[in-house]
Amino acid sequence: MNSLTFEEKLRLIKQMGAFIPHSSGLGVELHSIEGSELTLRLPYQQQLVGDAETGVLHSGALTVLLDQTLGLSAVCSNDIAPSVTPTLDLRIDHFGIAPPGADIFATGKVLRATRKILFVDGYAWCDSPDKPIARATGTWVRVMDIDLEWIKSIGRNSA
Amino acid sequence: MSLVELIGRDPDAATLKLWLEKIPYAVYLGMEAELRDTNILFRLPPDDKLIGNASLPAIHGGVVGAFMELAGAIHLVAHMEKPVLPKVINFSLDYLRASRLQDTWARCEVIRQGRQIANVTVTAWQENPKNPNATARAHFLIAEPEIAKENSHVPLET
């Protein structure tokens, strides 16, 4: 299997951050990688607020975070070689709202990978992953594999 | 005035602008809205901070989704008999092509508005409305559940 090691995943995600100015600008960072689960963190910020009266973040900010988390989970899947995987579709169910002032975490996991399609699940949470505020499910398409040697070489010199 | 106090049916262009200015996230995205006949046309101007793929470059897919969700909610409010701020229940997005760093447009349609739930579809495109970049469907909660009285008929209809 051509899956990446933990260290290689870390370097790849760090490297990819440079290609995603939107999330880098918002301070989206890797929180953890545990087995096949990947978690990102979005720091609370005023500019993402949907309701100025309450300070609650707009649900669209969750869409951004979940799209990115599930997409990166697809790239870092243990089941298939790392691939370029555009999003085919994404559905988000909002169980509640994020408390004002709280950072948001999103966890993603590839549920099933076929030769061409990755089925990915995830959820967003604040206080505890056991209390999700939103659930996401989506599919990503493998359009081409990423050169494994390139991934293994990135960040080696600086690491 | 808060957004809740400002919302109303059939807003004019100046009112739409005022609504957007009251939503910090819409201001951050740089979202605009204009009236075309009786419909609202939403615009997301290109901005480097919205890039999600620097090599293409393309707008972050999540940003396109967030723009469409905001558009859907504002469109719904503008078409409600008694406008309230809708709460999104769920949102389903189909991505059809990457959104390049140029103007992105969206228009919406209320498919059904019941007493408690509204179903809204959103289409986003760049150069040609016939070649959409993404389509979406949102369910919004527009009223809290009613209390069923004893022996009363509880309608299944939303």
PDB file of C-alpha atoms in Angstrom:
ATOM      1  CA  MET A   1       0.000   0.000   0.000  1.00  0.00           C
ATOM      2  CA  ASN A   2       1.227   3.447  -0.928  1.00  0.00           C
ATOM      3  CA  SER A   3      -0.144   5.196   2.138  1.00  0.00           C
ATOM      4  CA  LEU A   4       1.880   7.890   3.844  1.00  0.00           C
ATOM      5  CA  THR A   5       3.558   7.723   7.208  1.00  0.00           C
ATOM      6  CA  PHE A   6       2.439  10.057   9.982  1.00  0.00           C
ATOM      7  CA  GLU A   7       5.441  12.339   9.385  1.00  0.00           C
ATOM      8  CA  GLU A   8       4.821  12.424   5.645  1.00  0.00           C
ATOM      9  CA  LYS A   9       1.196  13.385   6.205  1.00  0.00           C
ATOM     10  CA  LEU A  10       2.292  16.227   8.497  1.00  0.00           C
ATOM     11  CA  ARG A  11       4.714  17.546   5.889  1.00  0.00           C
ATOM     12  CA  LEU A  12       2.208  17.188   3.058  1.00  0.00           C
ATOM     13  CA  ILE A  13      -0.514  19.072   4.962  1.00  0.00           C
ATOM     14  CA  LYS A  14       1.943  21.804   5.906  1.00  0.00           C
ATOM     15  CA  GLN A  15       3.084  22.056   2.296  1.00  0.00           C
ATOM     16  CA  MET A  16      -0.500  22.132   0.989  1.00  0.00           C
ATOM     17  CA  GLY A  17      -1.307  25.013   3.322  1.00  0.00           C
ATOM     18  CA  ALA A  18       0.857  27.242   1.137  1.00  0.00           C
ATOM     19  CA  PHE A  19      -1.385  26.415  -1.828  1.00  0.00           C
ATOM     20  CA  ILE A  20      -4.581  27.252   0.088  1.00  0.00           C
ATOM     21  CA  PRO A  21      -4.306  30.981   0.884  1.00  0.00           C
ATOM     22  CA  HIS A  22      -7.918  31.208   2.085  1.00  0.00           C
ATOM     23  CA  SER A  23      -7.575  28.779   4.970  1.00  0.00           C
ATOM     24  CA  SER A  24      -4.015  29.854   5.764  1.00  0.00           C
ATOM     25  CA  GLY A  25      -5.282  33.426   6.027  1.00  0.00           C
ATOM     26  CA  LEU A  26      -7.969  32.310   8.476  1.00  0.00           C
ATOM     27  CA  GLY A  27      -5.380  30.464  10.578  1.00  0.00           C
ATOM     28  CA  VAL A  28      -6.768  26.982   9.890  1.00  0.00           C
ATOM     29  CA  GLU A  29      -4.256  24.542  11.348  1.00  0.00           C
ATOM     30  CA  LEU A  30      -3.789  20.830  11.735  1.00  0.00           C
ATOM     31  CA  HIS A  31      -4.937  19.820  15.213  1.00  0.00           C
ATOM     32  CA  SER A  32      -4.300  16.085  15.133  1.00  0.00           C
ATOM     33  CA  ILE A  33      -3.925  12.952  13.057  1.00  0.00           C
ATOM     34  CA  GLU A  34      -5.096   9.836  14.825  1.00  0.00           C
ATOM     35  CA  GLY A  35      -5.092   6.728  12.682  1.00  0.00           C
ATOM     36  CA  SER A  36      -7.303   7.498   9.719  1.00  0.00           C
ATOM     37  CA  GLU A  37      -8.914  10.524  11.398  1.00  0.00           C
ATOM     38  CA  LEU A  38      -7.661  14.000  10.674  1.00  0.00           C
ATOM     39  CA  THR A  39      -8.692  17.070  12.674  1.00  0.00           C
ATOM     40  CA  LEU A  40      -8.264  20.749  11.741  1.00  0.00           C
ATOM     41  CA  ARG A  41      -8.896  23.798  13.906  1.00  0.00           C
ATOM     42  CA  LEU A  42     -10.421  27.128  12.848  1.00  0.00           C
ATOM     43  CA  PRO A  43      -9.746  29.919  15.372  1.00  0.00           C
ATOM     44  CA  TYR A  44     -12.752  32.045  16.338  1.00  0.00           C
ATOM     45  CA  GLN A  45     -12.687  35.437  14.606  1.00  0.00           C
ATOM     46  CA  GLN A  46     -15.056  38.372  14.264  1.00  0.00           C
ATOM     47  CA  GLN A  47     -14.908  38.491  10.469  1.00  0.00           C
ATOM     48  CA  LEU A  48     -16.566  35.056  10.218  1.00  0.00           C
ATOM     49  CA  VAL A  49     -19.519  36.035  12.395  1.00  0.00           C
ATOM     50  CA  GLY A  50     -22.967  35.606  10.844  1.00  0.00           C
ATOM     51  CA  ASP A  51     -25.037  37.279  13.533  1.00  0.00           C
ATOM     52  CA  ALA A  52     -23.456  40.446  14.891  1.00  0.00           C
ATOM     53  CA  GLU A  53     -25.921  40.490  17.821  1.00  0.00           C
ATOM     54  CA  THR A  54     -24.833  37.128  19.197  1.00  0.00           C
ATOM     55  CA  GLY A  55     -21.287  36.762  17.821  1.00  0.00           C
ATOM     56  CA  VAL A  56     -22.140  33.312  16.469  1.00  0.00           C
ATOM     57  CA  LEU A  57     -20.011  32.255  13.485  1.00  0.00           C
ATOM     58  CA  HIS A  58     -21.797  31.940  10.152  1.00  0.00           C
ATOM     59  CA  SER A  59     -22.544  28.367   9.091  1.00  0.00           C
ATOM     60  CA  GLY A  60     -20.648  29.094   5.859  1.00  0.00           C
ATOM     61  CA  ALA A  61     -17.415  29.182   7.876  1.00  0.00           C
ATOM     62  CA  LEU A  62     -18.211  25.606   8.906  1.00  0.00           C
ATOM     63  CA  THR A  63     -18.726  24.716   5.252  1.00  0.00           C
ATOM     64  CA  VAL A  64     -15.213  26.006   4.495  1.00  0.00           C
ATOM     65  CA  LEU A  65     -13.663  24.123   7.418  1.00  0.00           C
ATOM     66  CA  LEU A  66     -15.518  20.859   6.731  1.00  0.00           C
ATOM     67  CA  ASP A  67     -14.809  20.979   2.985  1.00  0.00           C
ATOM     68  CA  GLN A  68     -11.133  21.408   3.727  1.00  0.00           C
ATOM     69  CA  THR A  69     -10.994  18.783   6.495  1.00  0.00           C
ATOM     70  CA  LEU A  70     -12.804  16.106   4.526  1.00  0.00           C
ATOM     71  CA  GLY A  71     -10.795  16.976   1.410  1.00  0.00           C
ATOM     72  CA  LEU A  72      -7.489  16.628   3.275  1.00  0.00           C
ATOM     73  CA  SER A  73      -8.728  13.375   4.817  1.00  0.00           C
ATOM     74  CA  ALA A  74      -9.216  12.136   1.264  1.00  0.00           C
ATOM     75  CA  VAL A  75      -5.658  13.104   0.302  1.00  0.00           C
ATOM     76  CA  CYS A  76      -4.246  11.455   3.442  1.00  0.00           C
ATOM     77  CA  SER A  77      -6.344   8.276   3.224  1.00  0.00           C
ATOM     78  CA  ASN A  78      -4.553   5.147   4.428  1.00  0.00           C
ATOM     79  CA  ASP A  79      -6.473   3.059   1.894  1.00  0.00           C
ATOM     80  CA  ILE A  80      -5.208   4.506  -1.360  1.00  0.00           C
ATOM     81  CA  ALA A  81      -2.236   6.361  -2.767  1.00  0.00           C
ATOM     82  CA  PRO A  82      -2.385  10.143  -2.217  1.00  0.00           C
ATOM     83  CA  SER A  83      -4.322  11.719  -5.091  1.00  0.00           C
ATOM     84  CA  VAL A  84      -5.538  14.993  -6.463  1.00  0.00           C
ATOM     85  CA  THR A  85      -9.178  14.824  -5.403  1.00  0.00           C
ATOM     86  CA  PRO A  86     -11.630  17.603  -6.241  1.00  0.00           C
ATOM     87  CA  THR A  87     -14.908  17.645  -4.284  1.00  0.00           C
ATOM     88  CA  LEU A  88     -17.862  16.124  -6.101  1.00  0.00           C
ATOM     89  CA  ASP A  89     -20.474  16.915  -3.476  1.00  0.00           C
ATOM     90  CA  LEU A  90     -20.792  17.850   0.170  1.00  0.00           C
ATOM     91  CA  ARG A  91     -23.736  17.777   2.534  1.00  0.00           C
ATOM     92  CA  ILE A  92     -23.747  19.391   5.958  1.00  0.00           C
ATOM     93  CA  ASP A  93     -26.312  18.838   8.710  1.00  0.00           C
ATOM     94  CA  HIS A  94     -26.333  21.516  11.379  1.00  0.00           C
ATOM     95  CA  PHE A  95     -27.103  20.045  14.808  1.00  0.00           C
ATOM     96  CA  GLY A  96     -26.583  23.324  16.615  1.00  0.00           C
ATOM     97  CA  ILE A  97     -24.511  26.458  16.648  1.00  0.00           C
ATOM     98  CA  ALA A  98     -20.948  27.047  17.740  1.00  0.00           C
ATOM     99  CA  PRO A  99     -20.775  28.971  21.044  1.00  0.00           C
ATOM    100  CA  PRO A 100     -19.569  32.558  20.432  1.00  0.00           C
ATOM    101  CA  GLY A 101     -15.848  32.888  21.046  1.00  0.00           C
ATOM    102  CA  ALA A 102     -15.097  29.188  20.662  1.00  0.00           C
ATOM    103  CA  ASP A 103     -12.630  27.746  18.163  1.00  0.00           C
ATOM    104  CA  ILE A 104     -14.131  25.157  15.849  1.00  0.00           C
ATOM    105  CA  PHE A 105     -12.618  21.758  15.181  1.00  0.00           C
ATOM    106  CA  ALA A 106     -13.478  19.472  12.289  1.00  0.00           C
ATOM    107  CA  THR A 107     -12.645  15.796  12.039  1.00  0.00           C
ATOM    108  CA  GLY A 108     -12.743  13.825   8.815  1.00  0.00           C
ATOM    109  CA  LYS A 109     -12.324  10.185   7.897  1.00  0.00           C
ATOM    110  CA  VAL A 110     -12.460   8.268   4.633  1.00  0.00           C
ATOM    111  CA  LEU A 111     -15.287   5.793   5.070  1.00  0.00           C
ATOM    112  CA  ARG A 112     -14.649   3.925   1.853  1.00  0.00           C
ATOM    113  CA  ALA A 113     -12.262   4.348  -1.045  1.00  0.00           C
ATOM    114  CA  THR A 114     -12.897   2.805  -4.414  1.00  0.00           C
ATOM    115  CA  ARG A 115     -10.563   3.029  -7.398  1.00  0.00           C
ATOM    116  CA  LYS A 116     -12.087   6.331  -8.480  1.00  0.00           C
ATOM    117  CA  ILE A 117     -14.275   7.672  -5.629  1.00  0.00           C
ATOM    118  CA  LEU A 118     -13.620   8.477  -1.974  1.00  0.00           C
ATOM    119  CA  PHE A 119     -16.589   8.523   0.404  1.00  0.00           C
ATOM    120  CA  VAL A 120     -15.717  10.755   3.340  1.00  0.00           C
ATOM    121  CA  ASP A 121     -17.528  11.505   6.600  1.00  0.00           C
ATOM    122  CA  GLY A 122     -16.811  14.132   9.185  1.00  0.00           C
ATOM    123  CA  TYR A 123     -18.148  16.369  11.871  1.00  0.00           C
ATOM    124  CA  ALA A 124     -17.490  19.730  13.482  1.00  0.00           C
ATOM    125  CA  TRP A 125     -17.231  20.278  17.231  1.00  0.00           C
ATOM    126  CA  CYS A 126     -16.174  22.823  19.825  1.00  0.00           C
ATOM    127  CA  ASP A 127     -15.933  21.549  23.399  1.00  0.00           C
ATOM    128  CA  SER A 128     -15.737  17.843  22.731  1.00  0.00           C
ATOM    129  CA  PRO A 129     -15.757  15.555  19.668  1.00  0.00           C
ATOM    130  CA  ASP A 130     -18.541  13.689  21.456  1.00  0.00           C
ATOM    131  CA  LYS A 131     -20.788  16.730  21.056  1.00  0.00           C
ATOM    132  CA  PRO A 132     -20.740  17.526  17.317  1.00  0.00           C
ATOM    133  CA  ILE A 133     -22.377  20.768  16.158  1.00  0.00           C
ATOM    134  CA  ALA A 134     -22.505  19.633  12.534  1.00  0.00           C
ATOM    135  CA  ARG A 135     -22.122  16.492  10.471  1.00  0.00           C
ATOM    136  CA  ALA A 136     -20.699  16.380   6.963  1.00  0.00           C
ATOM    137  CA  THR A 137     -20.664  13.755   4.285  1.00  0.00           C
ATOM    138  CA  GLY A 138     -19.266  14.026   0.808  1.00  0.00           C
ATOM    139  CA  THR A 139     -17.559  12.389  -2.131  1.00  0.00           C
ATOM    140  CA  TRP A 140     -14.203  13.203  -3.675  1.00  0.00           C
ATOM    141  CA  VAL A 141     -13.009  12.065  -7.090  1.00  0.00           C
ATOM    142  CA  ARG A 142      -9.519  10.730  -7.722  1.00  0.00           C
ATOM    143  CA  VAL A 143      -8.385  12.463 -10.879  1.00  0.00           C
ATOM    144  CA  MET A 144      -4.670  11.652 -10.626  1.00  0.00           C
ATOM    145  CA  ASP A 145      -2.168  10.255  -8.177  1.00  0.00           C
ATOM    146  CA  ILE A 146       0.331  12.572  -6.506  1.00  0.00           C
ATOM    147  CA  ASP A 147       3.926  11.552  -7.055  1.00  0.00           C
ATOM    148  CA  LEU A 148       4.838   9.682  -3.877  1.00  0.00           C
ATOM    149  CA  GLU A 149       8.541  10.396  -4.220  1.00  0.00           C
ATOM    150  CA  TRP A 150       7.787  14.101  -4.354  1.00  0.00           C
ATOM    151  CA  ILE A 151       5.705  13.891  -1.160  1.00  0.00           C
ATOM    152  CA  LYS A 152       8.413  11.873   0.572  1.00  0.00           C
ATOM    153  CA  SER A 153      11.013  14.447  -0.475  1.00  0.00           C
ATOM    154  CA  ILE A 154       9.154  17.593   0.655  1.00  0.00           C
ATOM    155  CA  GLY A 155      10.265  19.152   3.859  1.00  0.00           C
ATOM    156  CA  ARG A 156      13.029  16.591   4.316  1.00  0.00           C
ATOM    157  CA  ASN A 157      15.755  19.180   4.171  1.00  0.00           C
ATOM    158  CA  SER A 158      13.973  21.515   6.544  1.00  0.00           C
ATOM    159  CA  ALA A 159      12.724  18.778   8.876  1.00  0.00           C
TER     160      ALA A 159
ATOM    161  CA  MET B   1     -30.504  48.778  13.894  1.00  0.00           C
ATOM    162  CA  SER B   2     -29.977  45.055  14.033  1.00  0.00           C
ATOM    163  CA  LEU B   3     -30.492  42.798  11.037  1.00  0.00           C
ATOM    164  CA  VAL B   4     -33.675  41.377  12.585  1.00  0.00           C
ATOM    165  CA  GLU B   5     -35.163  44.875  12.695  1.00  0.00           C
ATOM    166  CA  LEU B   6     -34.114  45.602   9.111  1.00  0.00           C
ATOM    167  CA  ILE B   7     -35.400  42.558   7.289  1.00  0.00           C
ATOM    168  CA  GLY B   8     -38.600  42.757   5.279  1.00  0.00           C
ATOM    169  CA  ARG B   9     -40.292  41.539   2.148  1.00  0.00           C
ATOM    170  CA  ASP B  10     -39.222  42.753  -1.314  1.00  0.00           C
ATOM    171  CA  PRO B  11     -36.199  44.874  -0.343  1.00  0.00           C
ATOM    172  CA  ASP B  12     -34.902  47.514  -2.740  1.00  0.00           C
ATOM    173  CA  ALA B  13     -31.239  47.618  -3.786  1.00  0.00           C
ATOM    174  CA  ALA B  14     -30.235  49.984  -0.957  1.00  0.00           C
ATOM    175  CA  THR B  15     -31.947  47.768   1.644  1.00  0.00           C
ATOM    176  CA  LEU B  16     -30.207  44.657   0.315  1.00  0.00           C
ATOM    177  CA  LYS B  17     -26.883  46.458   0.626  1.00  0.00           C
ATOM    178  CA  LEU B  18     -27.740  47.371   4.203  1.00  0.00           C
ATOM    179  CA  TRP B  19     -28.578  43.735   5.057  1.00  0.00           C
ATOM    180  CA  LEU B  20     -25.250  42.530   3.707  1.00  0.00           C
ATOM    181  CA  GLU B  21     -23.407  45.229   5.657  1.00  0.00           C
ATOM    182  CA  LYS B  22     -24.975  43.880   8.853  1.00  0.00           C
ATOM    183  CA  ILE B  23     -23.547  40.383   8.293  1.00  0.00           C
ATOM    184  CA  PRO B  24     -19.810  40.451   9.134  1.00  0.00           C
ATOM    185  CA  TYR B  25     -19.144  37.231   7.183  1.00  0.00           C
ATOM    186  CA  ALA B  26     -20.835  38.623   4.032  1.00  0.00           C
ATOM    187  CA  VAL B  27     -18.668  41.754   4.374  1.00  0.00           C
ATOM    188  CA  TYR B  28     -15.558  39.595   4.771  1.00  0.00           C
ATOM    189  CA  LEU B  29     -16.403  37.612   1.622  1.00  0.00           C
ATOM    190  CA  GLY B  30     -17.110  40.877  -0.232  1.00  0.00           C
ATOM    191  CA  MET B  31     -20.536  39.694  -1.283  1.00  0.00           C
ATOM    192  CA  GLU B  32     -22.900  41.982  -3.212  1.00  0.00           C
ATOM    193  CA  ALA B  33     -26.535  41.776  -4.301  1.00  0.00           C
ATOM    194  CA  GLU B  34     -28.513  43.523  -6.995  1.00  0.00           C
ATOM    195  CA  LEU B  35     -32.072  43.407  -8.237  1.00  0.00           C
ATOM    196  CA  ARG B  36     -32.815  41.994 -11.701  1.00  0.00           C
ATOM    197  CA  ASP B  37     -36.515  42.376 -12.441  1.00  0.00           C
ATOM    198  CA  THR B  38     -38.122  40.652  -9.467  1.00  0.00           C
ATOM    199  CA  ASN B  39     -35.159  38.405  -8.734  1.00  0.00           C
ATOM    200  CA  ILE B  40     -32.051  39.007  -6.636  1.00  0.00           C
ATOM    201  CA  LEU B  41     -28.715  38.410  -8.308  1.00  0.00           C
ATOM    202  CA  PHE B  42     -25.827  37.801  -5.921  1.00  0.00           C
ATOM    203  CA  ARG B  43     -22.204  38.482  -6.793  1.00  0.00           C
ATOM    204  CA  LEU B  44     -18.948  37.356  -5.219  1.00  0.00           C
ATOM    205  CA  PRO B  45     -16.138  39.499  -6.667  1.00  0.00           C
ATOM    206  CA  PRO B  46     -12.707  37.866  -7.055  1.00  0.00           C
ATOM    207  CA  ASP B  47     -10.356  38.363  -4.132  1.00  0.00           C
ATOM    208  CA  ASP B  48      -6.962  36.748  -3.504  1.00  0.00           C
ATOM    209  CA  LYS B  49      -7.923  35.907   0.077  1.00  0.00           C
ATOM    210  CA  LEU B  50     -10.661  33.575  -1.214  1.00  0.00           C
ATOM    211  CA  ILE B  51      -8.242  31.341  -3.158  1.00  0.00           C
ATOM    212  CA  GLY B  52      -8.388  27.665  -2.208  1.00  0.00           C
ATOM    213  CA  ASN B  53      -6.098  26.375  -4.931  1.00  0.00           C
ATOM    214  CA  ALA B  54      -3.198  28.668  -5.754  1.00  0.00           C
ATOM    215  CA  SER B  55      -1.958  26.646  -8.702  1.00  0.00           C
ATOM    216  CA  LEU B  56      -5.105  27.050 -10.834  1.00  0.00           C
ATOM    217  CA  PRO B  57      -5.919  29.584  -9.208  1.00  0.00           C
ATOM    218  CA  ALA B  58      -9.432  28.729  -7.994  1.00  0.00           C
ATOM    219  CA  ILE B  59     -11.767  30.030  -5.294  1.00  0.00           C
ATOM    220  CA  HIS B  60     -12.004  27.765  -2.201  1.00  0.00           C
ATOM    221  CA  GLY B  61     -14.897  25.343  -2.698  1.00  0.00           C
ATOM    222  CA  GLY B  62     -16.080  26.032   0.827  1.00  0.00           C
ATOM    223  CA  VAL B  63     -16.230  29.759   0.054  1.00  0.00           C
ATOM    224  CA  VAL B  64     -18.400  29.102  -3.008  1.00  0.00           C
ATOM    225  CA  GLY B  65     -20.661  27.049  -0.746  1.00  0.00           C
ATOM    226  CA  ALA B  66     -20.762  29.728   1.956  1.00  0.00           C
ATOM    227  CA  PHE B  67     -21.617  32.384  -0.652  1.00  0.00           C
ATOM    228  CA  MET B  68     -24.469  30.216  -1.975  1.00  0.00           C
ATOM    229  CA  GLU B  69     -25.766  29.539   1.553  1.00  0.00           C
ATOM    230  CA  LEU B  70     -25.820  33.268   2.353  1.00  0.00           C
ATOM    231  CA  ALA B  71     -27.539  33.948  -0.975  1.00  0.00           C
ATOM    232  CA  GLY B  72     -30.176  31.301  -0.258  1.00  0.00           C
ATOM    233  CA  ALA B  73     -30.951  32.706   3.197  1.00  0.00           C
ATOM    234  CA  ILE B  74     -31.186  36.317   1.990  1.00  0.00           C
ATOM    235  CA  HIS B  75     -33.317  35.331  -1.004  1.00  0.00           C
ATOM    236  CA  LEU B  76     -35.669  33.433   1.312  1.00  0.00           C
ATOM    237  CA  VAL B  77     -36.019  36.353   3.739  1.00  0.00           C
ATOM    238  CA  ALA B  78     -36.817  38.697   0.839  1.00  0.00           C
ATOM    239  CA  HIS B  79     -39.657  36.424  -0.253  1.00  0.00           C
ATOM    240  CA  MET B  80     -41.237  35.632   3.113  1.00  0.00           C
ATOM    241  CA  GLU B  81     -44.651  36.964   4.105  1.00  0.00           C
ATOM    242  CA  LYS B  82     -43.439  37.623   7.638  1.00  0.00           C
ATOM    243  CA  PRO B  83     -39.644  37.677   7.456  1.00  0.00           C
ATOM    244  CA  VAL B  84     -37.618  36.065  10.236  1.00  0.00           C
ATOM    245  CA  LEU B  85     -33.952  35.116  10.265  1.00  0.00           C
ATOM    246  CA  PRO B  86     -33.861  31.555   8.909  1.00  0.00           C
ATOM    247  CA  LYS B  87     -31.746  28.873  10.579  1.00  0.00           C
ATOM    248  CA  VAL B  88     -30.033  26.466   8.212  1.00  0.00           C
ATOM    249  CA  ILE B  89     -30.926  22.809   8.929  1.00  0.00           C
ATOM    250  CA  ASN B  90     -28.854  21.278   6.208  1.00  0.00           C
ATOM    251  CA  PHE B  91     -27.087  22.228   3.046  1.00  0.00           C
ATOM    252  CA  SER B  92     -26.218  20.006   0.119  1.00  0.00           C
ATOM    253  CA  LEU B  93     -23.742  21.144  -2.514  1.00  0.00           C
ATOM    254  CA  ASP B  94     -22.880  19.690  -5.899  1.00  0.00           C
ATOM    255  CA  TYR B  95     -19.633  20.953  -7.359  1.00  0.00           C
ATOM    256  CA  LEU B  96     -19.718  20.941 -11.150  1.00  0.00           C
ATOM    257  CA  ARG B  97     -16.490  22.735 -12.046  1.00  0.00           C
ATOM    258  CA  ALA B  98     -13.718  24.693 -10.340  1.00  0.00           C
ATOM    259  CA  SER B  99     -14.509  28.382  -9.750  1.00  0.00           C
ATOM    260  CA  ARG B 100     -11.802  30.555 -11.253  1.00  0.00           C
ATOM    261  CA  LEU B 101     -10.681  33.827  -9.721  1.00  0.00           C
ATOM    262  CA  GLN B 102     -13.347  35.976 -11.371  1.00  0.00           C
ATOM    263  CA  ASP B 103     -16.898  37.150 -10.605  1.00  0.00           C
ATOM    264  CA  THR B 104     -19.135  34.362  -9.288  1.00  0.00           C
ATOM    265  CA  TRP B 105     -22.890  34.858  -9.511  1.00  0.00           C
ATOM    266  CA  ALA B 106     -25.742  33.137  -7.736  1.00  0.00           C
ATOM    267  CA  ARG B 107     -29.484  33.113  -7.966  1.00  0.00           C
ATOM    268  CA  CYS B 108     -31.980  31.243  -5.858  1.00  0.00           C
ATOM    269  CA  GLU B 109     -35.458  29.824  -5.927  1.00  0.00           C
ATOM    270  CA  VAL B 110     -37.774  29.027  -3.040  1.00  0.00           C
ATOM    271  CA  ILE B 111     -39.068  25.590  -4.012  1.00  0.00           C
ATOM    272  CA  ARG B 112     -41.411  25.319  -1.072  1.00  0.00           C
ATOM    273  CA  GLN B 113     -42.104  27.419   1.966  1.00  0.00           C
ATOM    274  CA  GLY B 114     -44.156  25.701   4.623  1.00  0.00           C
ATOM    275  CA  ARG B 115     -45.061  27.046   8.045  1.00  0.00           C
ATOM    276  CA  GLN B 116     -41.857  25.803   9.663  1.00  0.00           C
ATOM    277  CA  ILE B 117     -39.500  24.724   6.888  1.00  0.00           C
ATOM    278  CA  ALA B 118     -38.358  26.250   3.609  1.00  0.00           C
ATOM    279  CA  ASN B 119     -36.623  24.473   0.739  1.00  0.00           C
ATOM    280  CA  VAL B 120     -34.380  26.736  -1.359  1.00  0.00           C
ATOM    281  CA  THR B 121     -32.194  25.903  -4.356  1.00  0.00           C
ATOM    282  CA  VAL B 122     -29.179  27.952  -5.387  1.00  0.00           C
ATOM    283  CA  THR B 123     -27.283  27.986  -8.671  1.00  0.00           C
ATOM    284  CA  ALA B 124     -23.847  29.578  -9.005  1.00  0.00           C
ATOM    285  CA  TRP B 125     -22.006  30.312 -12.232  1.00  0.00           C
ATOM    286  CA  GLN B 126     -19.236  32.483 -13.611  1.00  0.00           C
ATOM    287  CA  GLU B 127     -19.342  33.270 -17.322  1.00  0.00           C
ATOM    288  CA  ASN B 128     -22.545  31.597 -18.419  1.00  0.00           C
ATOM    289  CA  PRO B 129     -25.586  30.806 -16.253  1.00  0.00           C
ATOM    290  CA  LYS B 130     -26.150  27.762 -18.463  1.00  0.00           C
ATOM    291  CA  ASN B 131     -22.814  26.326 -17.297  1.00  0.00           C
ATOM    292  CA  PRO B 132     -23.142  26.427 -13.508  1.00  0.00           C
ATOM    293  CA  ASN B 133     -20.113  25.972 -11.258  1.00  0.00           C
ATOM    294  CA  ALA B 134     -22.196  24.590  -8.423  1.00  0.00           C
ATOM    295  CA  THR B 135     -25.776  23.878  -7.450  1.00  0.00           C
ATOM    296  CA  ALA B 136     -27.091  23.630  -3.912  1.00  0.00           C
ATOM    297  CA  ARG B 137     -30.186  22.856  -1.917  1.00  0.00           C
ATOM    298  CA  ALA B 138     -30.818  24.219   1.571  1.00  0.00           C
ATOM    299  CA  HIS B 139     -33.465  23.505   4.168  1.00  0.00           C
ATOM    300  CA  PHE B 140     -34.126  26.374   6.545  1.00  0.00           C
ATOM    301  CA  LEU B 141     -36.054  26.396   9.797  1.00  0.00           C
ATOM    302  CA  ILE B 142     -38.302  29.446   9.813  1.00  0.00           C
ATOM    303  CA  ALA B 143     -40.428  28.780  12.903  1.00  0.00           C
ATOM    304  CA  GLU B 144     -40.192  26.854  16.121  1.00  0.00           C
ATOM    305  CA  PRO B 145     -42.420  23.763  16.435  1.00  0.00           C
ATOM    306  CA  GLU B 146     -46.003  24.479  17.417  1.00  0.00           C
ATOM    307  CA  ILE B 147     -47.450  22.954  20.550  1.00  0.00           C
ATOM    308  CA  ALA B 148     -50.013  20.265  19.809  1.00  0.00           C
ATOM    309  CA  LYS B 149     -53.147  20.743  21.883  1.00  0.00           C
ATOM    310  CA  GLU B 150     -54.861  17.798  23.493  1.00  0.00           C
ATOM    311  CA  ASN B 151     -57.006  15.846  21.001  1.00  0.00           C
ATOM    312  CA  SER B 152     -55.928  18.194  18.260  1.00  0.00           C
ATOM    313  CA  HIS B 153     -55.008  16.939  14.858  1.00  0.00           C
ATOM    314  CA  VAL B 154     -51.256  17.140  14.372  1.00  0.00           C
ATOM    315  CA  PRO B 155     -50.618  17.920  10.734  1.00  0.00           C
ATOM    316  CA  LEU B 156     -47.774  16.045   9.075  1.00  0.00           C
ATOM    317  CA  GLU B 157     -47.345  18.889   6.673  1.00  0.00           C
ATOM    318  CA  THR B 158     -44.341  21.104   7.358  1.00  0.00           C
TER     319      THR B 158
END
